[in-house]
Amino acid sequence: SASGQWVGIAFQIAADSTGSSPAFSSSAKPSGRTLTTAKVNHNSDVQWTTGTWYALNDISPIIQEIVNRADWQPGNSISIIFKGTGNAWARKFANSFEAGAAIAPKLAISYGGAATTTAAATTTAAATTTAVATTTAAATTTAAATTTPPATGTANLQVGSGSDDVNEEGTTYTEDSSTVWAGNGSSATASYTGLRFANVQIPKGKTITAATLSFYSPSGQWVNIAFQMAGDSTGNSPTFSSAAKPSGRTLTTAKVNHSSDALWSAGTWNNLNDISTVIQEIVNRADWQTGNSISIIFKGSGSTWARKFANSFESGAATAPKLVITYS
């Protein structure tokens, strides 16, 4: 990315269903192509920072369908086609070929075993001027190197769905409120907050040097709050629902206790404790992969009604809860 961009984007990824895709033109547009049966949906609301490469979802089922075709041969061309599924003008820009060959969109494919086995395929993008690109497979005996997140870096994450910031107290479950709270509601022993962050671009086994949650306060608040923070103990956490509440998740062994009695001023971001030990446990898991989702779960440990409120996703994507992770 050549400029900082933070907007929610959604699209479906497919390929031109042919063994050798021709170049695009005004008479051979993306919309006119027959698409593969295999498709992959992308939905994210994360920051793209200036001068950074970003990997999208794994699209190996799409590539597998192409190379399994009777008319596929080594050296042929593949076209990947996105169709937007989000809101009008909800888009991010990346460098096209015209901005320079070195920063044009990339497709990295890993393969092994029999000729029909595709291990992984990841599309990447950077900078400011593209929507769809034609990618030509290189040579007949080698694959391009896979683009991965930087060896060290920062993942700036933000809740991107109404079902990704929820509260639970006793038998009451809430996922559509304009605020999400931390602490205790009507129950001192069964009050939970669930926060899920999707598309976490951190490679497996990296050292987590810091991880901080931030809440945007909609009003002035000064109340003593206490809760325990842990992670959903899985390599790819699903979103919350009435059938998959925070209280029903298996938690990480690593947990961090929070207790504070400080002012949250209206219209300010407020940081909680470092939870790097929680994130470390998750990215060390055998089932963790770059691009998976992480959920953080709070369980209130203070008095009843001792809670503070923060903007949820329903109040606007820009002020939804954040998680910033640095790694090396």
Short mmCIF file of C-alpha atoms in Angstrom, two decimals:
data_model
loop_
_atom_site.label_atom_id
_atom_site.label_comp_id
_atom_site.label_asym_id
_atom_site.label_seq_id
_atom_site.Cartn_x
_atom_site.Cartn_y
_atom_site.Cartn_z
CA SER A 1 0.00 0.00 0.00
CA ALA A 2 1.43 3.40 -0.99
CA SER A 3 -0.87 5.26 1.38
CA GLY A 4 -2.59 4.57 4.69
CA GLN A 5 -6.06 3.11 4.12
CA TRP A 6 -8.59 1.86 6.64
CA VAL A 7 -11.98 0.89 5.19
CA GLY A 8 -14.03 -2.29 5.32
CA ILE A 9 -13.88 -4.21 2.02
CA ALA A 10 -15.69 -7.33 0.83
CA PHE A 11 -15.50 -9.26 -2.43
CA GLN A 12 -15.68 -12.73 -3.92
CA ILE A 13 -12.57 -14.16 -5.60
CA ALA A 14 -12.79 -16.56 -8.56
CA ALA A 15 -10.84 -17.28 -11.75
CA ASP A 16 -11.49 -17.19 -15.47
CA SER A 17 -12.61 -20.78 -16.12
CA THR A 18 -10.24 -21.64 -18.95
CA GLY A 19 -6.91 -23.40 -19.32
CA SER A 20 -5.24 -20.28 -20.73
CA SER A 21 -6.83 -16.96 -19.90
CA PRO A 22 -6.52 -14.11 -22.42
CA ALA A 23 -5.63 -10.57 -21.40
CA PHE A 24 -8.39 -8.15 -20.44
CA SER A 25 -9.70 -5.55 -22.88
CA SER A 26 -12.78 -3.43 -23.46
CA SER A 27 -14.24 -6.35 -25.40
CA ALA A 28 -13.02 -9.02 -22.95
CA LYS A 29 -13.84 -7.52 -19.55
CA PRO A 30 -13.77 -9.30 -16.17
CA SER A 31 -17.59 -9.28 -16.05
CA GLY A 32 -17.78 -11.25 -19.29
CA ARG A 33 -15.67 -14.18 -18.16
CA THR A 34 -17.04 -17.58 -17.17
CA LEU A 35 -15.93 -18.13 -13.56
CA THR A 36 -14.60 -21.19 -11.79
CA THR A 37 -16.96 -23.16 -9.59
CA ALA A 38 -14.46 -22.65 -6.75
CA LYS A 39 -14.79 -19.22 -5.15
CA VAL A 40 -13.35 -17.62 -2.01
CA ASN A 41 -14.99 -14.78 -0.07
CA HIS A 42 -12.91 -11.97 1.43
CA ASN A 43 -14.15 -9.61 4.15
CA SER A 44 -11.83 -7.39 6.18
CA ASP A 45 -11.70 -4.07 7.99
CA VAL A 46 -8.03 -3.50 8.79
CA GLN A 47 -5.51 -0.77 8.17
CA TRP A 48 -3.24 -0.91 5.14
CA THR A 49 -0.17 1.18 5.95
CA THR A 50 1.99 3.00 3.43
CA GLY A 51 4.54 0.97 1.47
CA THR A 52 3.39 -2.43 2.73
CA TRP A 53 2.42 -5.67 0.99
CA TYR A 54 -0.85 -7.32 2.08
CA ALA A 55 -1.78 -10.96 1.53
CA LEU A 56 -5.41 -11.86 0.87
CA ASN A 57 -7.11 -15.20 1.51
CA ASP A 58 -5.72 -18.53 0.38
CA ILE A 59 -7.23 -19.32 -3.05
CA SER A 60 -5.76 -22.79 -3.59
CA PRO A 61 -9.18 -24.37 -4.46
CA ILE A 62 -9.47 -21.92 -7.36
CA ILE A 63 -5.98 -22.62 -8.70
CA GLN A 64 -6.52 -26.35 -8.21
CA GLU A 65 -9.61 -26.21 -10.44
CA ILE A 66 -7.64 -24.46 -13.19
CA VAL A 67 -4.60 -26.77 -13.22
CA ASN A 68 -6.89 -29.83 -13.17
CA ARG A 69 -8.51 -28.77 -16.44
CA ALA A 70 -7.87 -30.82 -19.60
CA ASP A 71 -6.76 -27.67 -21.45
CA TRP A 72 -4.25 -26.56 -18.80
CA GLN A 73 -0.54 -26.71 -19.68
CA PRO A 74 2.56 -25.39 -17.90
CA GLY A 75 3.26 -21.86 -19.09
CA ASN A 76 -0.40 -20.95 -19.60
CA SER A 77 -2.03 -17.87 -18.07
CA ILE A 78 -4.47 -17.53 -15.16
CA SER A 79 -6.80 -14.58 -14.50
CA ILE A 80 -8.17 -13.92 -11.01
CA ILE A 81 -11.42 -11.93 -10.88
CA PHE A 82 -12.90 -10.14 -7.88
CA LYS A 83 -16.57 -9.16 -7.64
CA GLY A 84 -17.35 -6.65 -4.91
CA THR A 85 -19.91 -7.71 -2.30
CA GLY A 86 -19.70 -4.79 0.14
CA ASN A 87 -21.08 -1.26 0.21
CA ALA A 88 -20.77 1.28 -2.60
CA TRP A 89 -17.32 2.95 -2.54
CA ALA A 90 -16.03 0.44 0.03
CA ARG A 91 -12.71 -0.26 -1.69
CA LYS A 92 -8.95 -0.16 -1.21
CA PHE A 93 -6.36 0.77 -3.82
CA ALA A 94 -3.15 -1.03 -4.76
CA ASN A 95 -0.38 -0.37 -7.26
CA SER A 96 -1.03 -1.57 -10.79
CA PHE A 97 1.60 -2.54 -13.37
CA GLU A 98 1.64 1.07 -14.56
CA ALA A 99 3.03 2.12 -11.17
CA GLY A 100 6.01 -0.20 -11.63
CA ALA A 101 6.53 -3.90 -12.33
CA ALA A 102 8.11 -4.50 -8.91
CA ILE A 103 5.00 -3.41 -7.02
CA ALA A 104 2.28 -4.79 -9.31
CA PRO A 105 -0.10 -7.39 -7.79
CA LYS A 106 1.43 -10.81 -7.11
CA LEU A 107 0.16 -14.37 -7.03
CA ALA A 108 2.34 -16.89 -5.17
CA ILE A 109 1.52 -20.58 -5.68
CA SER A 110 3.07 -23.46 -3.74
CA TYR A 111 2.66 -27.00 -5.04
CA GLY A 112 4.01 -30.47 -4.46
CA GLY A 113 3.40 -34.18 -4.92
CA ALA A 114 1.36 -35.14 -7.95
CA ALA A 115 0.90 -32.65 -10.75
CA THR A 116 -2.65 -31.93 -9.61
CA THR A 117 -1.78 -30.99 -6.02
CA THR A 118 -1.77 -27.28 -5.25
CA ALA A 119 -0.69 -26.55 -1.69
CA ALA A 120 -1.45 -22.86 -1.39
CA ALA A 121 -2.13 -19.78 -3.46
CA THR A 122 -2.16 -16.27 -2.06
CA THR A 123 -2.93 -13.01 -3.82
CA THR A 124 -1.12 -9.91 -2.60
CA ALA A 125 -1.54 -6.23 -3.31
CA ALA A 126 0.19 -2.96 -2.55
CA ALA A 127 -0.30 0.75 -3.07
CA THR A 128 -2.89 2.87 -4.87
CA THR A 129 -4.40 2.09 -8.29
CA THR A 130 -5.74 -1.43 -9.03
CA ALA A 131 -8.83 -3.57 -8.86
CA VAL A 132 -8.15 -6.74 -10.89
CA ALA A 133 -4.94 -8.08 -12.42
CA THR A 134 -4.07 -10.89 -14.82
CA THR A 135 -1.37 -13.15 -13.40
CA THR A 136 0.72 -15.33 -15.72
CA ALA A 137 2.19 -18.51 -14.24
CA ALA A 138 5.95 -18.57 -14.58
CA ALA A 139 7.95 -21.32 -16.27
CA THR A 140 7.21 -25.03 -16.06
CA THR A 141 9.28 -26.38 -13.19
CA THR A 142 9.35 -23.78 -10.42
CA ALA A 143 6.84 -21.72 -8.47
CA ALA A 144 7.14 -18.09 -7.43
CA ALA A 145 8.25 -17.44 -3.86
CA THR A 146 5.34 -17.05 -1.46
CA THR A 147 4.82 -13.52 -0.20
CA THR A 148 4.41 -13.46 3.57
CA PRO A 149 3.96 -10.71 6.13
CA PRO A 150 7.19 -8.93 7.15
CA ALA A 151 9.57 -10.76 9.48
CA THR A 152 8.87 -8.08 12.06
CA GLY A 153 5.95 -5.75 12.08
CA THR A 154 2.71 -4.48 13.54
CA ALA A 155 -0.79 -5.84 12.94
CA ASN A 156 -3.41 -3.10 13.35
CA LEU A 157 -6.71 -4.89 13.85
CA GLN A 158 -10.25 -3.68 14.43
CA VAL A 159 -13.58 -5.38 15.00
CA GLY A 160 -15.26 -5.65 11.61
CA SER A 161 -18.73 -7.06 12.29
CA GLY A 162 -21.62 -6.64 14.71
CA SER A 163 -21.26 -10.27 15.75
CA ASP A 164 -17.59 -9.72 16.60
CA ASP A 165 -18.15 -7.49 19.67
CA VAL A 166 -20.73 -8.93 22.04
CA ASN A 167 -21.79 -9.08 25.68
CA GLU A 168 -23.26 -11.84 27.77
CA GLU A 169 -24.63 -11.63 31.31
CA GLY A 170 -26.38 -14.64 32.79
CA THR A 171 -28.89 -15.75 30.16
CA THR A 172 -28.84 -12.46 28.23
CA TYR A 173 -26.77 -12.31 25.04
CA THR A 174 -26.34 -9.03 23.09
CA GLU A 175 -24.58 -8.52 19.76
CA ASP A 176 -26.43 -5.59 18.14
CA SER A 177 -25.97 -2.75 20.63
CA SER A 178 -24.25 0.53 19.73
CA THR A 179 -21.92 -0.04 22.70
CA VAL A 180 -20.01 -2.96 24.15
CA TRP A 181 -19.08 -3.01 27.83
CA ALA A 182 -16.17 -4.37 29.88
CA GLY A 183 -16.62 -5.48 33.47
CA ASN A 184 -19.81 -6.78 35.08
CA GLY A 185 -23.46 -6.39 34.24
CA SER A 186 -26.25 -7.79 36.35
CA SER A 187 -24.19 -10.86 37.24
CA ALA A 188 -20.98 -10.79 39.26
CA THR A 189 -20.07 -14.34 38.18
CA ALA A 190 -21.36 -14.68 34.60
CA SER A 191 -20.61 -11.41 32.76
CA TYR A 192 -18.61 -11.72 29.54
CA THR A 193 -17.32 -9.58 26.70
CA GLY A 194 -16.32 -11.16 23.37
CA LEU A 195 -14.13 -9.39 20.79
CA ARG A 196 -13.13 -11.08 17.53
CA PHE A 197 -10.46 -9.82 15.12
CA ALA A 198 -10.36 -11.32 11.62
CA ASN A 199 -7.59 -11.71 9.04
CA VAL A 200 -4.67 -11.50 11.47
CA GLN A 201 -1.54 -11.22 9.33
CA ILE A 202 1.01 -12.76 11.71
CA PRO A 203 3.00 -15.88 10.72
CA LYS A 204 2.93 -18.93 12.96
CA GLY A 205 5.44 -18.96 15.82
CA LYS A 206 6.45 -15.30 15.69
CA THR A 207 7.51 -13.66 18.97
CA ILE A 208 4.76 -11.33 20.17
CA THR A 209 6.41 -8.29 21.70
CA ALA A 210 3.25 -6.35 22.57
CA ALA A 211 -0.51 -6.65 22.20
CA THR A 212 -2.89 -3.94 23.37
CA LEU A 213 -6.68 -3.61 23.20
CA SER A 214 -8.18 -0.12 22.91
CA PHE A 215 -11.73 1.11 23.48
CA TYR A 216 -13.30 4.36 22.29
CA SER A 217 -15.32 5.94 25.09
CA PRO A 218 -18.59 7.58 23.96
CA SER A 219 -18.99 9.53 27.23
CA GLY A 220 -17.16 10.48 30.40
CA GLN A 221 -16.97 7.45 32.72
CA TRP A 222 -15.31 6.90 36.09
CA VAL A 223 -16.07 3.56 37.69
CA ASN A 224 -13.91 0.79 39.10
CA ILE A 225 -13.82 -2.17 36.67
CA ALA A 226 -12.22 -5.60 36.96
CA PHE A 227 -12.12 -8.55 34.57
CA GLN A 228 -9.90 -11.35 33.30
CA MET A 229 -8.80 -11.43 29.65
CA ALA A 230 -8.07 -14.66 27.77
CA GLY A 231 -8.21 -15.92 24.19
CA ASP A 232 -10.47 -18.41 22.46
CA SER A 233 -8.17 -21.44 22.45
CA THR A 234 -8.30 -22.30 18.76
CA GLY A 235 -6.22 -21.52 15.70
CA ASN A 236 -9.12 -19.84 13.90
CA SER A 237 -11.86 -18.42 16.12
CA PRO A 238 -15.41 -18.28 14.70
CA THR A 239 -17.66 -15.27 15.18
CA PHE A 240 -20.00 -15.12 18.16
CA SER A 241 -23.67 -16.07 18.09
CA SER A 242 -26.41 -17.17 20.47
CA ALA A 243 -25.19 -20.72 19.83
CA ALA A 244 -21.50 -19.82 20.18
CA LYS A 245 -21.32 -17.37 23.08
CA PRO A 246 -18.17 -16.15 24.86
CA SER A 247 -19.02 -18.29 27.91
CA GLY A 248 -18.97 -21.45 25.79
CA ARG A 249 -15.44 -21.02 24.44
CA THR A 250 -12.43 -22.97 25.66
CA LEU A 251 -9.96 -20.36 26.94
CA THR A 252 -6.20 -20.07 26.59
CA THR A 253 -4.04 -21.07 29.53
CA ALA A 254 -2.56 -17.57 29.39
CA LYS A 255 -4.80 -14.98 31.06
CA VAL A 256 -4.32 -11.34 32.05
CA ASN A 257 -6.18 -9.62 34.91
CA HIS A 258 -7.32 -6.03 34.59
CA SER A 259 -8.38 -3.78 37.45
CA SER A 260 -8.66 0.00 37.21
CA ASP A 261 -10.43 3.00 38.66
CA ALA A 262 -9.67 5.77 36.21
CA LEU A 263 -11.52 8.34 34.10
CA TRP A 264 -12.38 7.55 30.51
CA SER A 265 -13.08 10.93 28.91
CA ALA A 266 -15.68 11.29 26.17
CA GLY A 267 -14.33 10.83 22.65
CA THR A 268 -11.01 9.24 23.68
CA TRP A 269 -9.25 5.92 23.07
CA ASN A 270 -8.36 3.99 26.23
CA ASN A 271 -5.78 1.19 26.36
CA LEU A 272 -5.97 -1.94 28.49
CA ASN A 273 -3.17 -4.19 29.74
CA ASP A 274 -0.66 -5.88 27.47
CA ILE A 275 -1.99 -9.32 26.42
CA SER A 276 1.02 -10.52 24.44
CA THR A 277 1.13 -13.81 26.39
CA VAL A 278 -2.42 -14.58 25.26
CA ILE A 279 -1.65 -13.84 21.58
CA GLN A 280 1.62 -15.77 21.80
CA GLU A 281 -0.19 -18.91 22.90
CA ILE A 282 -2.52 -18.68 19.91
CA VAL A 283 0.10 -18.05 17.19
CA ASN A 284 2.19 -20.92 18.61
CA ARG A 285 -0.66 -23.39 18.02
CA ALA A 286 -0.29 -26.08 15.37
CA ASP A 287 -3.58 -25.00 13.76
CA TRP A 288 -2.68 -21.30 13.53
CA GLN A 289 -2.20 -19.84 10.03
CA THR A 290 -1.59 -16.33 8.79
CA GLY A 291 -4.95 -14.71 8.06
CA ASN A 292 -6.87 -16.59 10.76
CA SER A 293 -9.07 -14.95 13.38
CA ILE A 294 -8.48 -14.34 17.10
CA SER A 295 -11.13 -13.78 19.77
CA ILE A 296 -10.42 -12.16 23.12
CA ILE A 297 -12.85 -12.93 25.93
CA PHE A 298 -13.31 -10.97 29.15
CA LYS A 299 -14.94 -12.41 32.26
CA GLY A 300 -15.98 -9.82 34.83
CA SER A 301 -14.42 -10.20 38.28
CA GLY A 302 -15.71 -7.08 40.05
CA SER A 303 -19.04 -6.04 41.54
CA THR A 304 -22.38 -6.18 39.74
CA TRP A 305 -22.92 -3.23 37.36
CA ALA A 306 -19.24 -2.25 37.64
CA ARG A 307 -18.63 -1.74 33.92
CA LYS A 308 -17.53 0.78 31.33
CA PHE A 309 -18.98 1.23 27.86
CA ALA A 310 -17.18 1.62 24.54
CA ASN A 311 -18.32 2.12 20.97
CA SER A 312 -19.13 -1.13 19.19
CA PHE A 313 -18.98 -1.84 15.45
CA GLU A 314 -22.62 -0.70 15.20
CA SER A 315 -21.52 2.85 16.18
CA GLY A 316 -19.17 2.96 13.19
CA ALA A 317 -16.23 0.93 11.94
CA ALA A 318 -13.74 3.71 12.75
CA THR A 319 -14.47 3.59 16.50
CA ALA A 320 -14.95 -0.16 16.95
CA PRO A 321 -12.58 -1.89 19.44
CA LYS A 322 -8.97 -2.19 18.29
CA LEU A 323 -6.15 -4.66 18.87
CA VAL A 324 -2.58 -3.67 17.97
CA ILE A 325 -0.01 -6.49 17.93
CA THR A 326 3.71 -6.09 17.35
CA TYR A 327 5.85 -9.13 16.58
CA SER A 328 9.38 -10.14 15.62
#
